Amino acid sequence: MRVLILGGTSEANLLAASAAGAGLDAIYSYAGRTQVPVNQPLPTRIGGFGGADGLADAIRHEGFTHVVDATHPFATEISRNAVTACAATATPLVALERQPWIKAPGDIWIEVADIASAVTALPEEPARVFLAIGRQHIAPFAARPQHAYTLRFIDAAGRPLPLPDANLIVSRGPFTLAGELDMMRARRIERIVARNSGGAGARAKIDAARELGLPVVMIKRPELPDRLRMESVAEVMHWLGHRACLGA
Ligand code: NAP
Protein backbone atom coordinates (compact mmCIF):
# COMPACT_ATOMS: atom_id res chain seq x y z
CA MET A 1 0.00 0.00 0.00
CA ARG A 2 1.24 3.49 -0.88
CA VAL A 3 -0.96 6.46 -0.21
CA LEU A 4 -1.03 9.88 -1.84
CA ILE A 5 -2.51 12.54 0.44
CA LEU A 6 -3.56 15.68 -1.42
CA GLY A 7 -3.23 18.18 1.39
CA GLY A 8 -3.07 21.81 2.39
CA THR A 9 -5.72 21.72 5.13
CA SER A 10 -5.79 21.10 8.88
CA GLU A 11 -7.68 17.83 8.23
CA ALA A 12 -4.90 16.68 5.91
CA ASN A 13 -2.37 17.54 8.62
CA LEU A 14 -4.26 15.42 11.16
CA LEU A 15 -4.42 12.58 8.67
CA ALA A 16 -0.67 12.88 8.05
CA ALA A 17 0.00 12.61 11.79
CA SER A 18 -2.22 9.56 12.04
CA ALA A 19 -0.73 7.92 8.93
CA ALA A 20 2.81 8.53 10.18
CA GLY A 21 1.89 7.13 13.59
CA ALA A 22 0.53 4.00 11.94
CA GLY A 23 3.70 3.62 9.86
CA LEU A 24 1.83 4.01 6.57
CA ASP A 25 3.81 4.48 3.38
CA ALA A 26 2.30 7.82 2.43
CA ILE A 27 3.32 11.01 0.64
CA TYR A 28 1.84 14.41 1.45
CA SER A 29 1.30 16.72 -1.50
CA TYR A 30 1.19 20.52 -1.32
CA ALA A 31 0.21 22.80 -4.20
CA GLY A 32 2.96 25.19 -3.12
CA ARG A 33 0.78 28.22 -2.51
CA THR A 34 2.34 29.32 0.79
CA GLN A 35 5.95 30.33 1.34
CA VAL A 36 6.38 28.32 4.53
CA PRO A 37 4.12 25.25 4.50
CA VAL A 38 3.48 23.38 7.74
CA ASN A 39 6.09 20.64 8.29
CA GLN A 40 4.65 17.16 7.97
CA PRO A 41 5.69 13.91 9.65
CA LEU A 42 5.56 12.28 6.19
CA PRO A 43 7.66 12.70 3.05
CA THR A 44 6.35 15.77 1.26
CA ARG A 45 6.19 16.86 -2.36
CA ILE A 46 5.35 20.39 -3.48
CA GLY A 47 3.79 21.65 -6.73
CA GLY A 48 1.11 20.76 -9.26
CA PHE A 49 1.12 17.47 -11.16
CA GLY A 50 0.19 18.98 -14.52
CA GLY A 51 -3.56 18.40 -14.62
CA ALA A 52 -5.46 15.13 -14.40
CA ASP A 53 -3.12 13.42 -16.87
CA GLY A 54 -0.08 14.47 -14.86
CA LEU A 55 -1.69 13.21 -11.67
CA ALA A 56 -2.54 9.88 -13.36
CA ASP A 57 1.11 9.60 -14.50
CA ALA A 58 2.31 10.30 -10.94
CA ILE A 59 -0.04 7.64 -9.56
CA ARG A 60 1.29 5.09 -12.05
CA HIS A 61 4.98 5.95 -11.83
CA GLU A 62 5.14 6.41 -8.08
CA GLY A 63 3.05 3.33 -7.37
CA PHE A 64 0.26 4.93 -5.36
CA THR A 65 -2.42 2.39 -4.49
CA HIS A 66 -4.80 4.82 -2.72
CA VAL A 67 -5.48 8.55 -2.99
CA VAL A 68 -6.97 10.68 -0.22
CA ASP A 69 -8.22 14.04 -1.39
CA ALA A 70 -7.95 16.09 1.79
CA THR A 71 -7.82 19.43 0.00
CA HIS A 72 -9.93 22.46 0.84
CA PRO A 73 -13.63 22.19 -0.15
CA PHE A 74 -13.14 25.14 -2.53
CA ALA A 75 -10.07 23.60 -4.21
CA THR A 76 -12.20 22.28 -7.05
CA GLU A 77 -9.60 21.82 -9.77
CA ILE A 78 -7.40 19.38 -7.90
CA SER A 79 -10.48 17.50 -6.62
CA ARG A 80 -11.87 17.12 -10.14
CA ASN A 81 -8.44 16.03 -11.37
CA ALA A 82 -8.25 13.45 -8.60
CA VAL A 83 -11.61 11.94 -9.64
CA THR A 84 -10.48 11.77 -13.30
CA ALA A 85 -6.98 10.46 -12.56
CA CYS A 86 -8.17 7.82 -10.11
CA ALA A 87 -10.82 6.63 -12.58
CA ALA A 88 -8.18 6.44 -15.33
CA THR A 89 -5.80 4.41 -13.15
CA ALA A 90 -8.47 2.39 -11.26
CA THR A 91 -7.09 3.75 -8.00
CA PRO A 92 -9.39 3.92 -4.95
CA LEU A 93 -10.11 7.52 -3.98
CA VAL A 94 -11.68 8.99 -0.87
CA ALA A 95 -12.36 12.64 -0.07
CA LEU A 96 -11.78 13.72 3.52
CA GLU A 97 -14.32 16.51 3.55
CA ARG A 98 -15.55 18.64 6.42
CA GLN A 99 -19.21 19.53 6.77
CA PRO A 100 -20.23 23.01 5.64
CA TRP A 101 -21.32 25.43 8.37
CA ILE A 102 -25.05 25.47 9.04
CA LYS A 103 -26.80 28.79 9.58
CA ALA A 104 -27.62 29.23 13.27
CA PRO A 105 -30.24 31.47 14.90
CA GLY A 106 -28.91 35.02 14.86
CA ASP A 107 -26.79 34.53 11.75
CA ILE A 108 -27.44 37.09 9.02
CA TRP A 109 -26.25 35.31 5.91
CA ILE A 110 -26.64 36.45 2.32
CA GLU A 111 -25.94 33.17 0.54
CA VAL A 112 -24.46 33.44 -2.95
CA ALA A 113 -23.19 30.93 -5.49
CA ASP A 114 -19.77 32.34 -6.32
CA ILE A 115 -17.31 35.22 -6.08
CA ALA A 116 -19.01 37.27 -8.82
CA SER A 117 -22.31 37.13 -6.92
CA ALA A 118 -20.51 38.02 -3.69
CA VAL A 119 -19.21 41.20 -5.35
CA THR A 120 -22.70 42.24 -6.44
CA ALA A 121 -24.13 41.38 -2.99
CA LEU A 122 -22.06 44.18 -1.43
CA PRO A 123 -23.94 47.43 -0.83
CA GLU A 124 -23.56 50.50 -3.05
CA GLU A 125 -22.77 52.80 -0.12
CA PRO A 126 -19.19 52.58 1.23
CA ALA A 127 -18.73 49.94 3.93
CA ARG A 128 -15.91 48.40 5.96
CA VAL A 129 -15.66 44.85 4.64
CA PHE A 130 -13.66 41.90 5.96
CA LEU A 131 -12.87 39.91 2.82
CA ALA A 132 -12.15 36.50 4.35
CA ILE A 133 -11.27 34.77 1.10
CA GLY A 134 -8.05 33.65 -0.56
CA ARG A 135 -5.62 36.01 -2.22
CA GLN A 136 -6.39 34.64 -5.69
CA HIS A 137 -10.06 35.67 -5.40
CA ILE A 138 -9.86 39.31 -4.37
CA ALA A 139 -9.34 40.98 -7.78
CA PRO A 140 -13.09 40.94 -8.74
CA PHE A 141 -13.79 43.16 -5.70
CA ALA A 142 -11.99 46.00 -7.51
CA ALA A 143 -15.40 46.48 -9.18
CA ARG A 144 -16.56 47.85 -5.79
CA PRO A 145 -13.71 50.29 -5.02
CA GLN A 146 -15.85 52.39 -2.63
CA HIS A 147 -15.38 49.91 0.23
CA ALA A 148 -12.58 49.76 2.80
CA TYR A 149 -11.40 46.16 2.72
CA THR A 150 -9.62 44.17 5.42
CA LEU A 151 -7.80 41.12 4.08
CA ARG A 152 -6.02 38.33 5.93
CA PHE A 153 -3.40 36.14 4.27
CA ILE A 154 -0.87 33.62 5.56
CA ASP A 155 1.97 35.43 3.73
CA ALA A 156 2.51 39.12 3.03
CA ALA A 157 1.19 39.95 -0.43
CA GLY A 158 3.89 39.67 -3.09
CA ARG A 159 2.22 41.94 -5.61
CA PRO A 160 0.38 45.19 -4.89
CA LEU A 161 -3.20 44.52 -3.80
CA PRO A 162 -5.70 45.19 -6.61
CA LEU A 163 -8.05 47.14 -4.29
CA PRO A 164 -7.65 50.90 -3.72
CA ASP A 165 -8.51 50.80 -0.02
CA ALA A 166 -7.20 47.55 1.46
CA ASN A 167 -5.56 46.70 4.74
CA LEU A 168 -3.70 43.44 5.10
CA ILE A 169 -3.37 41.28 8.21
CA VAL A 170 -0.70 38.58 7.90
CA SER A 171 -1.62 35.68 10.14
CA ARG A 172 -2.13 31.92 10.07
CA GLY A 173 -5.23 30.39 11.74
CA PRO A 174 -6.84 28.86 13.62
CA PHE A 175 -8.41 32.00 15.07
CA THR A 176 -10.33 32.40 18.34
CA LEU A 177 -13.71 34.02 18.88
CA ALA A 178 -12.17 36.58 21.25
CA GLY A 179 -9.47 37.40 18.69
CA GLU A 180 -11.98 37.77 15.87
CA LEU A 181 -14.24 39.99 17.98
CA ASP A 182 -11.26 42.21 18.84
CA MET A 183 -10.15 42.43 15.23
CA MET A 184 -13.64 43.23 13.90
CA ARG A 185 -14.31 45.83 16.59
CA ALA A 186 -10.89 47.48 16.17
CA ARG A 187 -11.39 47.74 12.40
CA ARG A 188 -15.07 48.67 12.70
CA ILE A 189 -16.00 45.89 10.29
CA GLU A 190 -19.57 46.17 8.99
CA ARG A 191 -19.81 43.22 6.63
CA ILE A 192 -17.96 39.98 5.99
CA VAL A 193 -17.43 38.00 2.82
CA ALA A 194 -16.62 34.35 3.50
CA ARG A 195 -16.75 30.99 1.80
CA ASN A 196 -18.62 28.16 3.49
CA SER A 197 -15.43 26.25 4.17
CA GLY A 198 -16.73 24.53 7.28
CA GLY A 199 -14.47 23.21 10.00
CA ALA A 200 -13.51 24.58 13.38
CA GLY A 201 -10.38 26.53 12.45
CA ALA A 202 -12.12 29.22 10.39
CA ARG A 203 -15.45 29.22 12.21
CA ALA A 204 -14.60 31.93 14.77
CA LYS A 205 -15.20 34.77 12.29
CA ILE A 206 -18.72 33.47 11.63
CA ASP A 207 -19.46 33.24 15.35
CA ALA A 208 -18.03 36.73 15.85
CA ALA A 209 -20.22 38.11 13.04
CA ARG A 210 -23.31 36.62 14.72
CA GLU A 211 -22.32 38.10 18.07
CA LEU A 212 -21.81 41.54 16.51
CA GLY A 213 -24.95 41.29 14.36
CA LEU A 214 -22.96 41.67 11.13
CA PRO A 215 -24.19 40.39 7.77
CA VAL A 216 -22.07 37.71 6.12
CA VAL A 217 -22.03 37.29 2.36
CA MET A 218 -21.59 33.51 2.42
CA ILE A 219 -20.32 31.82 -0.75
CA LYS A 220 -21.82 28.34 -1.02
CA ARG A 221 -19.81 25.17 -1.62
CA PRO A 222 -19.00 24.46 -5.27
CA GLU A 223 -20.39 21.32 -6.91
CA LEU A 224 -17.94 18.46 -7.24
CA PRO A 225 -18.19 15.13 -9.05
CA ASP A 226 -19.57 12.26 -7.02
CA ARG A 227 -16.90 10.47 -5.00
CA LEU A 228 -16.57 8.52 -1.79
CA ARG A 229 -16.60 11.04 1.08
CA MET A 230 -15.65 10.72 4.71
CA GLU A 231 -15.70 13.34 7.42
CA SER A 232 -13.16 12.07 9.91
CA VAL A 233 -9.54 10.98 9.94
CA ALA A 234 -10.60 7.83 11.83
CA GLU A 235 -12.92 6.81 8.96
CA VAL A 236 -10.20 7.38 6.38
CA MET A 237 -7.66 5.41 8.43
CA HIS A 238 -10.19 2.60 8.70
CA TRP A 239 -10.71 2.74 4.91
CA LEU A 240 -6.93 2.40 4.59
CA GLY A 241 -7.07 -0.64 6.84
CA HIS A 242 -5.61 1.00 9.93
CA ARG A 243 -6.82 2.33 13.23
CA ALA A 244 -6.42 6.08 13.68
CA CYS A 245 -3.63 7.00 16.01
CA LEU A 246 -1.81 10.24 16.70
CA GLY A 247 1.63 10.28 15.16
CA ALA A 248 4.83 12.22 15.66
P1 NAP B 1 -7.28 24.27 -7.06
O1 NAP B 1 -7.76 25.51 -7.72
O2 NAP B 1 -8.20 23.13 -6.94
O3 NAP B 1 -5.98 23.72 -7.76
C1 NAP B 1 -5.28 24.43 -8.76
C2 NAP B 1 -4.08 23.60 -9.13
O4 NAP B 1 -3.14 23.57 -8.06
C3 NAP B 1 -4.42 22.13 -9.38
O5 NAP B 1 -4.93 21.91 -10.66
C4 NAP B 1 -3.08 21.48 -9.14
O6 NAP B 1 -2.20 21.74 -10.21
C5 NAP B 1 -2.54 22.29 -7.98
N1 NAP B 1 -2.86 21.71 -6.67
C6 NAP B 1 -3.86 22.04 -5.83
N2 NAP B 1 -3.79 21.35 -4.69
C7 NAP B 1 -2.70 20.56 -4.81
C8 NAP B 1 -2.08 19.63 -3.95
N3 NAP B 1 -2.56 19.40 -2.71
N4 NAP B 1 -0.97 19.00 -4.39
C9 NAP B 1 -0.48 19.25 -5.62
N5 NAP B 1 -1.01 20.13 -6.47
C10 NAP B 1 -2.11 20.78 -6.07
O7 NAP B 1 -6.73 24.61 -5.60
P2 NAP B 1 -6.61 26.00 -4.82
O8 NAP B 1 -7.97 26.44 -4.42
O9 NAP B 1 -5.70 26.91 -5.58
O10 NAP B 1 -5.88 25.50 -3.50
C11 NAP B 1 -4.51 25.09 -3.56
C12 NAP B 1 -4.16 24.32 -2.30
O11 NAP B 1 -4.38 25.14 -1.17
C13 NAP B 1 -4.99 23.06 -2.11
O12 NAP B 1 -4.09 22.01 -1.85
C14 NAP B 1 -5.88 23.35 -0.94
O13 NAP B 1 -6.07 22.21 -0.12
C15 NAP B 1 -5.13 24.45 -0.22
N6 NAP B 1 -6.07 25.39 0.38
C16 NAP B 1 -6.95 26.02 -0.39
C17 NAP B 1 -7.85 26.89 0.18
C18 NAP B 1 -8.88 27.55 -0.67
O14 NAP B 1 -9.54 28.42 -0.14
N7 NAP B 1 -9.07 27.19 -1.92
C19 NAP B 1 -7.83 27.14 1.54
C20 NAP B 1 -6.90 26.47 2.34
C21 NAP B 1 -6.02 25.60 1.73
P3 NAP B 1 -1.99 20.70 -11.39
O15 NAP B 1 -3.24 20.76 -12.22
O16 NAP B 1 -0.77 21.17 -12.08
O17 NAP B 1 -1.82 19.34 -10.75
Tab-separated table of C-alpha atoms and ligand atoms in Angstrom:
chain	number	residue	atom	x	y	z
A	1	MET	CA	0.000	0.000	0.000
A	2	ARG	CA	1.245	3.487	-0.876
A	3	VAL	CA	-0.962	6.464	-0.209
A	4	LEU	CA	-1.029	9.883	-1.844
A	5	ILE	CA	-2.515	12.541	0.439
A	6	LEU	CA	-3.565	15.684	-1.418
A	7	GLY	CA	-3.226	18.179	1.391
A	8	GLY	CA	-3.073	21.812	2.386
A	9	THR	CA	-5.717	21.718	5.132
A	10	SER	CA	-5.793	21.095	8.881
A	11	GLU	CA	-7.681	17.834	8.227
A	12	ALA	CA	-4.905	16.684	5.905
A	13	ASN	CA	-2.374	17.537	8.617
A	14	LEU	CA	-4.263	15.423	11.160
A	15	LEU	CA	-4.423	12.577	8.673
A	16	ALA	CA	-0.668	12.882	8.049
A	17	ALA	CA	-0.005	12.610	11.793
A	18	SER	CA	-2.222	9.559	12.035
A	19	ALA	CA	-0.732	7.924	8.931
A	20	ALA	CA	2.814	8.532	10.178
A	21	GLY	CA	1.887	7.133	13.592
A	22	ALA	CA	0.526	3.998	11.944
A	23	GLY	CA	3.698	3.618	9.860
A	24	LEU	CA	1.828	4.012	6.565
A	25	ASP	CA	3.808	4.478	3.376
A	26	ALA	CA	2.299	7.824	2.431
A	27	ILE	CA	3.320	11.009	0.637
A	28	TYR	CA	1.844	14.415	1.450
A	29	SER	CA	1.304	16.723	-1.496
A	30	TYR	CA	1.186	20.518	-1.318
A	31	ALA	CA	0.207	22.802	-4.195
A	32	GLY	CA	2.962	25.191	-3.120
A	33	ARG	CA	0.779	28.222	-2.513
A	34	THR	CA	2.342	29.323	0.786
A	35	GLN	CA	5.951	30.331	1.336
A	36	VAL	CA	6.375	28.317	4.533
A	37	PRO	CA	4.118	25.252	4.503
A	38	VAL	CA	3.476	23.379	7.741
A	39	ASN	CA	6.091	20.643	8.291
A	40	GLN	CA	4.645	17.158	7.968
A	41	PRO	CA	5.689	13.913	9.650
A	42	LEU	CA	5.558	12.283	6.190
A	43	PRO	CA	7.657	12.697	3.054
A	44	THR	CA	6.345	15.774	1.263
A	45	ARG	CA	6.190	16.857	-2.357
A	46	ILE	CA	5.346	20.388	-3.478
A	47	GLY	CA	3.787	21.647	-6.731
A	48	GLY	CA	1.109	20.763	-9.259
A	49	PHE	CA	1.120	17.473	-11.155
A	50	GLY	CA	0.186	18.983	-14.519
A	51	GLY	CA	-3.562	18.400	-14.623
A	52	ALA	CA	-5.462	15.129	-14.404
A	53	ASP	CA	-3.119	13.423	-16.873
A	54	GLY	CA	-0.077	14.467	-14.855
A	55	LEU	CA	-1.692	13.206	-11.670
A	56	ALA	CA	-2.535	9.877	-13.362
A	57	ASP	CA	1.105	9.599	-14.498
A	58	ALA	CA	2.313	10.303	-10.945
A	59	ILE	CA	-0.039	7.640	-9.555
A	60	ARG	CA	1.290	5.088	-12.049
A	61	HIS	CA	4.980	5.951	-11.831
A	62	GLU	CA	5.137	6.406	-8.076
A	63	GLY	CA	3.051	3.329	-7.370
A	64	PHE	CA	0.260	4.930	-5.365
A	65	THR	CA	-2.416	2.389	-4.488
A	66	HIS	CA	-4.798	4.822	-2.719
A	67	VAL	CA	-5.481	8.547	-2.991
A	68	VAL	CA	-6.969	10.677	-0.223
A	69	ASP	CA	-8.218	14.045	-1.392
A	70	ALA	CA	-7.950	16.089	1.795
A	71	THR	CA	-7.815	19.434	-0.001
A	72	HIS	CA	-9.931	22.460	0.837
A	73	PRO	CA	-13.634	22.190	-0.149
A	74	PHE	CA	-13.139	25.135	-2.529
A	75	ALA	CA	-10.068	23.600	-4.211
A	76	THR	CA	-12.204	22.280	-7.053
A	77	GLU	CA	-9.605	21.822	-9.771
A	78	ILE	CA	-7.400	19.376	-7.904
A	79	SER	CA	-10.477	17.505	-6.618
A	80	ARG	CA	-11.870	17.121	-10.142
A	81	ASN	CA	-8.444	16.032	-11.369
A	82	ALA	CA	-8.250	13.449	-8.596
A	83	VAL	CA	-11.605	11.942	-9.645
A	84	THR	CA	-10.484	11.768	-13.301
A	85	ALA	CA	-6.975	10.460	-12.558
A	86	CYS	CA	-8.173	7.823	-10.112
A	87	ALA	CA	-10.819	6.634	-12.576
A	88	ALA	CA	-8.180	6.441	-15.327
A	89	THR	CA	-5.805	4.409	-13.149
A	90	ALA	CA	-8.469	2.389	-11.260
A	91	THR	CA	-7.091	3.749	-7.997
A	92	PRO	CA	-9.388	3.919	-4.952
A	93	LEU	CA	-10.110	7.521	-3.977
A	94	VAL	CA	-11.680	8.992	-0.872
A	95	ALA	CA	-12.357	12.637	-0.072
A	96	LEU	CA	-11.778	13.723	3.519
A	97	GLU	CA	-14.317	16.511	3.551
A	98	ARG	CA	-15.551	18.644	6.423
A	99	GLN	CA	-19.212	19.527	6.774
A	100	PRO	CA	-20.231	23.014	5.645
A	101	TRP	CA	-21.323	25.430	8.369
A	102	ILE	CA	-25.049	25.467	9.036
A	103	LYS	CA	-26.796	28.789	9.579
A	104	ALA	CA	-27.620	29.234	13.269
A	105	PRO	CA	-30.244	31.472	14.898
A	106	GLY	CA	-28.913	35.022	14.864
A	107	ASP	CA	-26.787	34.527	11.749
A	108	ILE	CA	-27.439	37.091	9.024
A	109	TRP	CA	-26.251	35.314	5.908
A	110	ILE	CA	-26.641	36.452	2.321
A	111	GLU	CA	-25.940	33.173	0.542
A	112	VAL	CA	-24.455	33.444	-2.952
A	113	ALA	CA	-23.185	30.935	-5.494
A	114	ASP	CA	-19.774	32.342	-6.319
A	115	ILE	CA	-17.310	35.217	-6.077
A	116	ALA	CA	-19.008	37.269	-8.820
A	117	SER	CA	-22.311	37.133	-6.923
A	118	ALA	CA	-20.510	38.022	-3.689
A	119	VAL	CA	-19.210	41.203	-5.348
A	120	THR	CA	-22.699	42.243	-6.436
A	121	ALA	CA	-24.133	41.377	-2.993
A	122	LEU	CA	-22.064	44.181	-1.426
A	123	PRO	CA	-23.939	47.431	-0.826
A	124	GLU	CA	-23.560	50.499	-3.050
A	125	GLU	CA	-22.769	52.803	-0.117
A	126	PRO	CA	-19.190	52.578	1.234
A	127	ALA	CA	-18.730	49.941	3.932
A	128	ARG	CA	-15.915	48.402	5.957
A	129	VAL	CA	-15.659	44.846	4.639
A	130	PHE	CA	-13.662	41.901	5.960
A	131	LEU	CA	-12.867	39.907	2.824
A	132	ALA	CA	-12.147	36.499	4.355
A	133	ILE	CA	-11.269	34.765	1.095
A	134	GLY	CA	-8.052	33.649	-0.564
A	135	ARG	CA	-5.617	36.014	-2.216
A	136	GLN	CA	-6.393	34.640	-5.691
A	137	HIS	CA	-10.059	35.668	-5.404
A	138	ILE	CA	-9.858	39.313	-4.370
A	139	ALA	CA	-9.340	40.976	-7.785
A	140	PRO	CA	-13.089	40.942	-8.743
A	141	PHE	CA	-13.791	43.157	-5.700
A	142	ALA	CA	-11.995	45.996	-7.506
A	143	ALA	CA	-15.401	46.475	-9.184
A	144	ARG	CA	-16.559	47.850	-5.793
A	145	PRO	CA	-13.713	50.289	-5.020
A	146	GLN	CA	-15.850	52.393	-2.630
A	147	HIS	CA	-15.378	49.906	0.232
A	148	ALA	CA	-12.578	49.761	2.800
A	149	TYR	CA	-11.397	46.156	2.724
A	150	THR	CA	-9.621	44.175	5.418
A	151	LEU	CA	-7.800	41.123	4.080
A	152	ARG	CA	-6.017	38.334	5.926
A	153	PHE	CA	-3.396	36.144	4.274
A	154	ILE	CA	-0.867	33.619	5.565
A	155	ASP	CA	1.974	35.426	3.729
A	156	ALA	CA	2.508	39.120	3.030
A	157	ALA	CA	1.188	39.954	-0.434
A	158	GLY	CA	3.893	39.670	-3.094
A	159	ARG	CA	2.224	41.941	-5.612
A	160	PRO	CA	0.377	45.189	-4.886
A	161	LEU	CA	-3.203	44.516	-3.796
A	162	PRO	CA	-5.701	45.188	-6.609
A	163	LEU	CA	-8.047	47.140	-4.288
A	164	PRO	CA	-7.650	50.896	-3.721
A	165	ASP	CA	-8.509	50.800	-0.016
A	166	ALA	CA	-7.199	47.549	1.455
A	167	ASN	CA	-5.564	46.701	4.738
A	168	LEU	CA	-3.700	43.438	5.095
A	169	ILE	CA	-3.371	41.278	8.209
A	170	VAL	CA	-0.697	38.583	7.896
A	171	SER	CA	-1.625	35.677	10.140
A	172	ARG	CA	-2.133	31.919	10.066
A	173	GLY	CA	-5.226	30.392	11.743
A	174	PRO	CA	-6.844	28.858	13.616
A	175	PHE	CA	-8.415	32.003	15.069
A	176	THR	CA	-10.328	32.398	18.335
A	177	LEU	CA	-13.710	34.019	18.878
A	178	ALA	CA	-12.170	36.579	21.253
A	179	GLY	CA	-9.467	37.404	18.689
A	180	GLU	CA	-11.976	37.767	15.870
A	181	LEU	CA	-14.238	39.993	17.977
A	182	ASP	CA	-11.260	42.214	18.845
A	183	MET	CA	-10.153	42.425	15.226
A	184	MET	CA	-13.643	43.229	13.900
A	185	ARG	CA	-14.306	45.834	16.586
A	186	ALA	CA	-10.892	47.478	16.170
A	187	ARG	CA	-11.386	47.738	12.400
A	188	ARG	CA	-15.071	48.670	12.700
A	189	ILE	CA	-16.002	45.886	10.292
A	190	GLU	CA	-19.569	46.172	8.994
A	191	ARG	CA	-19.813	43.217	6.633
A	192	ILE	CA	-17.961	39.983	5.986
A	193	VAL	CA	-17.430	37.997	2.823
A	194	ALA	CA	-16.621	34.347	3.498
A	195	ARG	CA	-16.755	30.990	1.803
A	196	ASN	CA	-18.621	28.165	3.486
A	197	SER	CA	-15.433	26.252	4.171
A	198	GLY	CA	-16.728	24.526	7.283
A	199	GLY	CA	-14.471	23.208	10.003
A	200	ALA	CA	-13.511	24.580	13.379
A	201	GLY	CA	-10.381	26.532	12.451
A	202	ALA	CA	-12.120	29.222	10.392
A	203	ARG	CA	-15.452	29.216	12.214
A	204	ALA	CA	-14.602	31.931	14.766
A	205	LYS	CA	-15.203	34.767	12.293
A	206	ILE	CA	-18.716	33.472	11.628
A	207	ASP	CA	-19.465	33.239	15.353
A	208	ALA	CA	-18.034	36.730	15.851
A	209	ALA	CA	-20.222	38.109	13.044
A	210	ARG	CA	-23.307	36.619	14.721
A	211	GLU	CA	-22.320	38.097	18.065
A	212	LEU	CA	-21.814	41.536	16.511
A	213	GLY	CA	-24.954	41.288	14.356
A	214	LEU	CA	-22.960	41.671	11.134
A	215	PRO	CA	-24.194	40.389	7.774
A	216	VAL	CA	-22.067	37.711	6.118
A	217	VAL	CA	-22.027	37.288	2.363
A	218	MET	CA	-21.587	33.505	2.418
A	219	ILE	CA	-20.324	31.824	-0.746
A	220	LYS	CA	-21.817	28.336	-1.019
A	221	ARG	CA	-19.807	25.175	-1.621
A	222	PRO	CA	-19.005	24.465	-5.271
A	223	GLU	CA	-20.393	21.318	-6.906
A	224	LEU	CA	-17.937	18.459	-7.245
A	225	PRO	CA	-18.194	15.129	-9.047
A	226	ASP	CA	-19.573	12.262	-7.018
A	227	ARG	CA	-16.898	10.469	-5.004
A	228	LEU	CA	-16.569	8.523	-1.792
A	229	ARG	CA	-16.603	11.044	1.079
A	230	MET	CA	-15.646	10.724	4.709
A	231	GLU	CA	-15.703	13.340	7.424
A	232	SER	CA	-13.158	12.067	9.908
A	233	VAL	CA	-9.536	10.977	9.940
A	234	ALA	CA	-10.601	7.829	11.825
A	235	GLU	CA	-12.925	6.806	8.960
A	236	VAL	CA	-10.202	7.380	6.384
A	237	MET	CA	-7.662	5.410	8.429
A	238	HIS	CA	-10.191	2.597	8.696
A	239	TRP	CA	-10.711	2.738	4.914
A	240	LEU	CA	-6.933	2.397	4.585
A	241	GLY	CA	-7.070	-0.644	6.838
A	242	HIS	CA	-5.606	1.004	9.928
A	243	ARG	CA	-6.820	2.328	13.229
A	244	ALA	CA	-6.421	6.081	13.680
A	245	CYS	CA	-3.627	7.004	16.008
A	246	LEU	CA	-1.808	10.239	16.702
A	247	GLY	CA	1.632	10.279	15.158
A	248	ALA	CA	4.830	12.220	15.664
B	1	NAP	P1	-7.284	24.271	-7.062
B	1	NAP	O1	-7.761	25.508	-7.720
B	1	NAP	O2	-8.199	23.134	-6.936
B	1	NAP	O3	-5.982	23.724	-7.764
B	1	NAP	C1	-5.278	24.434	-8.760
B	1	NAP	C2	-4.081	23.597	-9.132
B	1	NAP	O4	-3.139	23.572	-8.065
B	1	NAP	C3	-4.419	22.129	-9.380
B	1	NAP	O5	-4.931	21.914	-10.657
B	1	NAP	C4	-3.084	21.482	-9.136
B	1	NAP	O6	-2.198	21.735	-10.208
B	1	NAP	C5	-2.540	22.290	-7.982
B	1	NAP	N1	-2.858	21.713	-6.671
B	1	NAP	C6	-3.863	22.035	-5.831
B	1	NAP	N2	-3.787	21.352	-4.693
B	1	NAP	C7	-2.699	20.557	-4.810
B	1	NAP	C8	-2.081	19.633	-3.949
B	1	NAP	N3	-2.556	19.398	-2.709
B	1	NAP	N4	-0.969	18.996	-4.389
B	1	NAP	C9	-0.483	19.254	-5.620
B	1	NAP	N5	-1.013	20.130	-6.474
B	1	NAP	C10	-2.111	20.776	-6.073
B	1	NAP	O7	-6.731	24.605	-5.602
B	1	NAP	P2	-6.613	26.004	-4.816
B	1	NAP	O8	-7.972	26.438	-4.425
B	1	NAP	O9	-5.702	26.909	-5.581
B	1	NAP	O10	-5.879	25.495	-3.500
B	1	NAP	C11	-4.513	25.089	-3.558
B	1	NAP	C12	-4.163	24.321	-2.305
B	1	NAP	O11	-4.376	25.141	-1.174
B	1	NAP	C13	-4.993	23.059	-2.114
B	1	NAP	O12	-4.090	22.013	-1.849
B	1	NAP	C14	-5.876	23.349	-0.941
B	1	NAP	O13	-6.068	22.211	-0.115
B	1	NAP	C15	-5.134	24.446	-0.217
B	1	NAP	N6	-6.066	25.386	0.385
B	1	NAP	C16	-6.955	26.016	-0.392
B	1	NAP	C17	-7.850	26.888	0.179
B	1	NAP	C18	-8.881	27.551	-0.670
B	1	NAP	O14	-9.541	28.424	-0.137
B	1	NAP	N7	-9.071	27.193	-1.919
B	1	NAP	C19	-7.833	27.138	1.545
B	1	NAP	C20	-6.898	26.473	2.340
B	1	NAP	C21	-6.024	25.601	1.729
B	1	NAP	P3	-1.990	20.695	-11.390
B	1	NAP	O15	-3.237	20.762	-12.219
B	1	NAP	O16	-0.768	21.172	-12.077
B	1	NAP	O17	-1.824	19.344	-10.749
